[in-house]
Short mmCIF file of C-alpha atoms and ligand atoms in Angstrom, two decimals:
data_model
loop_
_atom_site.label_atom_id
_atom_site.label_comp_id
_atom_site.label_asym_id
_atom_site.label_seq_id
_atom_site.Cartn_x
_atom_site.Cartn_y
_atom_site.Cartn_z
CA MET A 1 103.56 71.56 87.38
CA GLU A 2 102.41 69.08 84.19
CA LYS A 3 105.74 67.29 82.54
CA PRO A 4 105.61 66.64 78.93
CA TYR A 5 108.77 64.85 78.81
CA ARG A 6 109.64 62.05 81.59
CA LYS A 7 113.33 62.71 81.09
CA ILE A 8 115.02 65.78 79.09
CA THR A 9 117.68 64.40 76.83
CA THR A 10 119.50 66.13 73.74
CA ARG A 11 117.01 64.28 71.41
CA VAL A 12 114.38 66.30 73.34
CA LEU A 13 115.82 69.55 72.89
CA GLN A 14 116.50 68.87 69.28
CA GLU A 15 112.80 68.43 69.03
CA MET A 16 111.93 71.31 71.10
CA LYS A 17 113.48 73.53 68.42
CA GLU A 18 111.83 71.79 65.40
CA ASN A 19 108.38 72.26 67.09
CA GLY A 20 109.10 75.76 68.13
CA GLU A 21 108.95 74.88 71.90
CA LYS A 22 110.91 77.23 74.41
CA ILE A 23 113.54 75.81 76.14
CA ALA A 24 113.96 76.43 79.88
CA MET A 25 117.60 76.48 81.36
CA ILE A 26 118.89 77.47 84.75
CA THR A 27 122.08 77.18 86.82
CA ALA A 28 122.25 74.99 90.15
CA TYR A 29 125.20 73.83 91.92
CA ASP A 30 123.74 72.02 95.15
CA TYR A 31 121.22 69.27 95.63
CA THR A 32 118.34 71.25 97.39
CA LEU A 33 118.09 74.18 94.90
CA GLY A 34 118.85 71.45 92.18
CA HIS A 35 115.86 69.36 93.65
CA ILE A 36 113.52 72.67 93.59
CA VAL A 37 114.34 73.59 90.19
CA ASP A 38 113.98 70.37 88.85
CA GLY A 39 110.61 69.88 90.78
CA ALA A 40 109.27 73.33 88.89
CA GLY A 41 109.86 71.90 85.43
CA ILE A 42 112.94 73.33 84.55
CA ASP A 43 113.87 71.53 81.17
CA VAL A 44 118.06 72.05 81.57
CA ILE A 45 119.99 72.50 84.60
CA LEU A 46 123.43 74.15 84.09
CA VAL A 47 126.31 73.34 86.51
CA GLY A 48 127.79 76.52 85.75
CA ASP A 49 131.60 77.86 86.55
CA SER A 50 129.61 80.68 87.78
CA ALA A 51 129.70 78.74 91.17
CA SER A 52 133.17 80.58 91.17
CA ASN A 53 131.30 83.63 91.39
CA VAL A 54 128.02 82.94 93.18
CA MET A 55 129.13 79.97 95.94
CA ALA A 56 132.69 80.89 95.99
CA GLY A 57 132.71 84.59 95.58
CA HIS A 58 135.59 84.63 93.36
CA GLU A 59 135.75 87.69 91.19
CA THR A 60 136.22 85.68 87.89
CA THR A 61 135.27 81.99 86.67
CA LEU A 62 139.02 81.30 86.47
CA PRO A 63 139.81 79.66 89.96
CA ILE A 64 137.08 76.89 90.02
CA THR A 65 138.75 73.60 89.76
CA LEU A 66 137.59 70.57 88.02
CA ASP A 67 137.43 68.82 91.40
CA GLN A 68 135.07 71.55 93.09
CA MET A 69 132.79 71.44 89.37
CA ILE A 70 132.46 67.59 90.06
CA TYR A 71 131.62 68.21 93.79
CA HIS A 72 129.09 70.66 92.96
CA ALA A 73 127.56 68.30 89.61
CA SER A 74 127.32 65.24 91.92
CA SER A 75 125.23 67.23 94.67
CA VAL A 76 122.80 68.58 91.78
CA ILE A 77 122.50 65.07 89.97
CA ARG A 78 121.50 63.56 93.28
CA GLY A 79 118.32 65.66 93.33
CA ILE A 80 117.00 65.39 89.92
CA SER A 81 114.48 63.26 88.23
CA HIS A 82 113.63 65.17 84.91
CA ALA A 83 116.22 67.81 83.79
CA LEU A 84 119.03 67.41 81.50
CA VAL A 85 122.34 68.31 83.47
CA ILE A 86 125.41 70.00 81.98
CA VAL A 87 128.34 70.46 83.80
CA ASP A 88 130.98 73.54 82.47
CA LEU A 89 134.34 72.16 81.88
CA PRO A 90 136.43 74.81 84.04
CA PHE A 91 139.17 77.17 82.99
CA GLY A 92 142.26 74.81 82.47
CA SER A 93 140.66 71.69 82.38
CA TYR A 94 140.25 71.68 78.40
CA GLN A 95 142.25 74.69 76.61
CA GLY A 96 144.45 73.95 73.80
CA ASN A 97 144.68 69.80 74.36
CA SER A 98 141.97 67.63 73.49
CA LYS A 99 143.26 64.59 75.38
CA THR A 100 143.12 66.65 78.38
CA ALA A 101 139.58 68.00 77.37
CA LEU A 102 138.65 64.29 77.23
CA ASP A 103 140.11 63.48 80.33
CA SER A 104 138.44 66.01 82.29
CA THR A 105 135.37 65.02 80.72
CA ILE A 106 135.75 61.51 81.77
CA ARG A 107 136.12 62.81 85.41
CA ILE A 108 133.22 64.61 85.16
CA MET A 109 131.14 61.94 83.78
CA LYS A 110 131.97 58.92 85.89
CA GLU A 111 132.43 60.92 89.04
CA SER A 112 129.23 63.18 89.06
CA GLY A 113 127.01 61.08 86.73
CA ALA A 114 126.19 64.57 84.68
CA HIS A 115 124.60 63.78 81.23
CA ALA A 116 126.67 66.52 79.24
CA VAL A 117 129.50 69.09 79.24
CA LYS A 118 129.55 72.52 78.07
CA LEU A 119 132.77 74.39 77.11
CA GLU A 120 133.54 78.00 75.74
CA GLY A 121 135.16 78.61 72.49
CA GLY A 122 134.94 78.22 68.61
CA SER A 123 137.20 76.83 66.23
CA GLU A 124 140.18 76.59 68.52
CA VAL A 125 138.02 74.05 70.54
CA LYS A 126 136.40 72.06 67.75
CA GLU A 127 139.54 69.17 68.14
CA SER A 128 138.48 69.03 71.84
CA VAL A 129 134.85 69.08 70.80
CA GLU A 130 135.20 66.38 68.42
CA ARG A 131 137.24 64.18 70.85
CA ILE A 132 134.70 64.43 73.76
CA ILE A 133 131.53 63.57 71.51
CA SER A 134 133.60 60.46 69.97
CA ALA A 135 133.85 59.08 73.37
CA GLY A 136 130.01 59.08 73.25
CA VAL A 137 129.75 62.57 75.39
CA PRO A 138 127.33 64.93 74.34
CA VAL A 139 129.07 68.63 74.14
CA MET A 140 127.36 72.15 74.27
CA GLY A 141 129.07 75.06 72.98
CA HIS A 142 129.48 78.79 74.63
CA LEU A 143 130.00 81.72 72.03
CA GLY A 144 129.77 85.70 72.68
CA LEU A 145 130.85 86.57 76.12
CA THR A 146 132.91 83.59 77.27
CA PRO A 147 133.70 84.86 81.11
CA GLN A 148 136.60 82.44 81.03
CA SER A 149 138.37 85.02 78.37
CA ILE A 150 137.26 87.70 80.75
CA TYR A 151 141.11 89.05 80.98
CA LYS A 152 141.46 89.20 77.12
CA PHE A 153 138.44 91.06 76.57
CA GLY A 154 139.20 93.01 79.57
CA THR A 155 135.05 93.70 80.55
CA TYR A 156 131.53 92.13 80.69
CA ASN A 157 130.26 93.99 77.76
CA VAL A 158 128.17 92.82 75.07
CA ARG A 159 130.20 91.13 72.30
CA ALA A 160 130.32 90.94 68.70
CA ARG A 161 128.93 94.34 68.06
CA GLU A 162 131.16 94.91 65.00
CA GLU A 163 130.99 93.22 61.89
CA ALA A 164 134.30 90.91 61.97
CA GLU A 165 133.79 89.75 65.66
CA ALA A 166 129.86 89.25 64.32
CA GLU A 167 130.98 87.41 61.46
CA LYS A 168 133.67 85.44 63.41
CA LEU A 169 130.77 84.19 66.02
CA LEU A 170 128.75 83.30 62.92
CA SER A 171 131.65 81.45 61.71
CA ASP A 172 132.12 79.79 65.18
CA ALA A 173 128.88 78.63 65.65
CA MET A 174 128.84 76.58 62.02
CA VAL A 175 132.36 75.11 63.01
CA LEU A 176 130.81 73.78 66.59
CA GLN A 177 127.64 72.93 65.06
CA GLU A 178 129.52 70.60 62.20
CA ALA A 179 131.80 69.06 64.86
CA GLY A 180 128.71 67.69 66.60
CA VAL A 181 127.67 70.06 69.32
CA PHE A 182 123.79 69.52 70.38
CA GLY A 183 123.41 73.13 71.47
CA LEU A 184 124.85 76.89 71.72
CA VAL A 185 124.93 79.23 74.24
CA LEU A 186 124.95 82.39 73.15
CA GLU A 187 125.95 85.07 76.24
CA LYS A 188 125.66 89.05 75.94
CA ILE A 189 125.35 89.68 71.84
CA PRO A 190 123.13 91.78 70.38
CA ALA A 191 119.77 90.35 69.98
CA THR A 192 119.87 90.61 65.90
CA LEU A 193 122.98 88.53 65.85
CA ALA A 194 121.43 86.22 68.11
CA GLU A 195 118.22 85.59 65.54
CA GLN A 196 120.68 85.42 62.52
CA VAL A 197 122.55 82.61 64.43
CA THR A 198 119.46 80.49 65.47
CA LYS A 199 118.01 80.75 61.96
CA SER A 200 121.52 79.77 60.32
CA LEU A 201 121.97 76.91 62.78
CA SER A 202 119.68 73.39 63.13
CA ILE A 203 120.47 72.79 66.77
CA PRO A 204 119.11 74.70 69.75
CA THR A 205 120.55 77.84 70.81
CA ILE A 206 120.10 79.41 74.36
CA GLY A 207 120.65 82.89 75.16
CA ILE A 208 121.66 84.75 78.34
CA GLY A 209 121.42 88.90 77.03
CA ALA A 210 121.02 87.82 73.79
CA GLY A 211 117.23 88.66 73.37
CA PRO A 212 114.25 86.44 72.39
CA HIS A 213 115.05 85.20 68.58
CA VAL A 214 116.49 82.28 70.08
CA ASP A 215 115.54 78.62 71.23
CA GLY A 216 115.58 79.17 75.07
CA GLN A 217 116.90 81.23 78.05
CA VAL A 218 119.20 80.55 80.45
CA LEU A 219 119.88 82.62 83.79
CA VAL A 220 122.14 82.13 86.85
CA LEU A 221 119.70 81.26 89.60
CA HIS A 222 121.36 83.33 92.37
CA ASP A 223 120.81 86.42 90.08
CA MET A 224 116.99 85.80 88.96
CA LEU A 225 116.30 84.93 92.71
CA GLY A 226 117.80 88.16 93.90
CA LEU A 227 120.12 86.65 96.33
CA ASN A 228 122.67 89.19 94.93
CA ASN A 229 121.67 92.99 95.75
CA GLU A 230 124.69 94.45 93.59
CA PHE A 231 124.19 92.67 90.35
CA HIS A 232 121.87 94.49 87.69
CA PRO A 233 122.53 93.87 84.16
CA ARG A 234 120.06 95.05 81.69
CA PHE A 235 119.06 91.02 80.50
CA LEU A 236 118.10 90.05 83.96
CA ARG A 237 114.66 89.65 85.29
CA ARG A 238 114.44 89.22 88.95
CA TYR A 239 111.65 86.78 89.68
CA ALA A 240 112.28 86.89 93.54
CA ASN A 241 114.19 89.42 96.22
CA LEU A 242 115.68 86.48 98.27
CA PHE A 243 118.10 88.48 99.82
CA ASP A 244 115.69 90.76 101.25
CA VAL A 245 113.54 87.82 102.51
CA ILE A 246 116.73 85.78 104.13
CA THR A 247 117.87 88.84 105.93
CA GLY A 248 114.78 89.41 107.26
CA ALA A 249 114.05 85.54 108.26
CA VAL A 250 117.31 85.56 109.97
CA GLY A 251 117.06 89.17 111.59
CA GLN A 252 113.73 87.96 113.06
CA TYR A 253 115.43 84.48 114.05
CA VAL A 254 118.08 86.63 116.15
CA ALA A 255 115.38 88.99 117.30
CA ASP A 256 113.36 86.09 118.56
CA ILE A 257 116.70 84.53 120.41
CA LYS A 258 117.51 87.49 122.08
CA SER A 259 113.87 88.32 123.47
CA LYS A 260 114.03 84.60 124.79
CA ASP A 261 110.93 83.86 122.36
CA PHE A 262 112.62 81.21 120.85
CA PRO A 263 112.00 78.28 121.32
CA ASN A 264 108.83 78.63 123.00
CA GLU A 265 107.07 75.41 125.17
CA LYS A 266 105.96 73.76 121.67
CA GLU A 267 109.39 74.02 120.26
CA GLN A 268 110.68 71.52 122.91
CA TYR A 269 110.60 68.13 124.15
O1 KIV B 1 128.42 79.41 83.88
C1 KIV B 1 127.55 79.64 84.04
O2 KIV B 1 126.42 80.08 84.92
C2 KIV B 1 127.13 79.96 82.52
C3 KIV B 1 125.90 80.62 81.98
C4 KIV B 1 125.76 81.92 82.27
C5 KIV B 1 125.62 80.17 80.70
O3 KIV B 1 128.18 79.67 81.70
#
């Protein structure tokens, strides 16, 4: 796979937006899959707090801790040589207090070796964004469906269909850009709104369930690989069905042991 850039930086992402080159982003939470997606040419790896769902089996992203995010991020970092690695600040590690936000960020940067952090929210996190950036750490924003606020929203439905919420989202996007974020995730909002935000901003936007008129796309790795049979949102394209592949492989392994076929003569010393 040809890699047009040796290492992806926030400056490279900005150039990609300016050149109309789409940005490919995906989540990863461990060394092995981080290494594979990096080698496959992904531009940006997000160590998302979706680890709370797909790695730990929680219903929401709220329970995952800062220590756990650092563990996942440091594992991913050891596997990569090309991608920019962004780490989610988990719920409770930044809300309401910019000093706490900076302390959490410093732990992530020092203990994992990641390149940037992401946090959810608009004007209410402006001060935290500015304080983190003033310490030299790039920050990505996240608007639309922000899963850490699930108990405020009540559902995982599409956000900002109503005019008032769409206007607030647009204004939050401008506030975040002014505060200095290098990019913005737009999750589960109407495609027309995502297009309007993308055209209004000079920084790159990355969509998930936000249509094609954004500067890049992100998916949760376990969802696009088909590791989870129960999650079928409309925006998700499945590129594999690893649930069936793994079930088949492990089923065959069990059968081979039971039938005494494994190990055979060549598989022993
Ligand atoms: O945690 C995550 O995986 C995310 C993406 C869905 C953008 O925030």
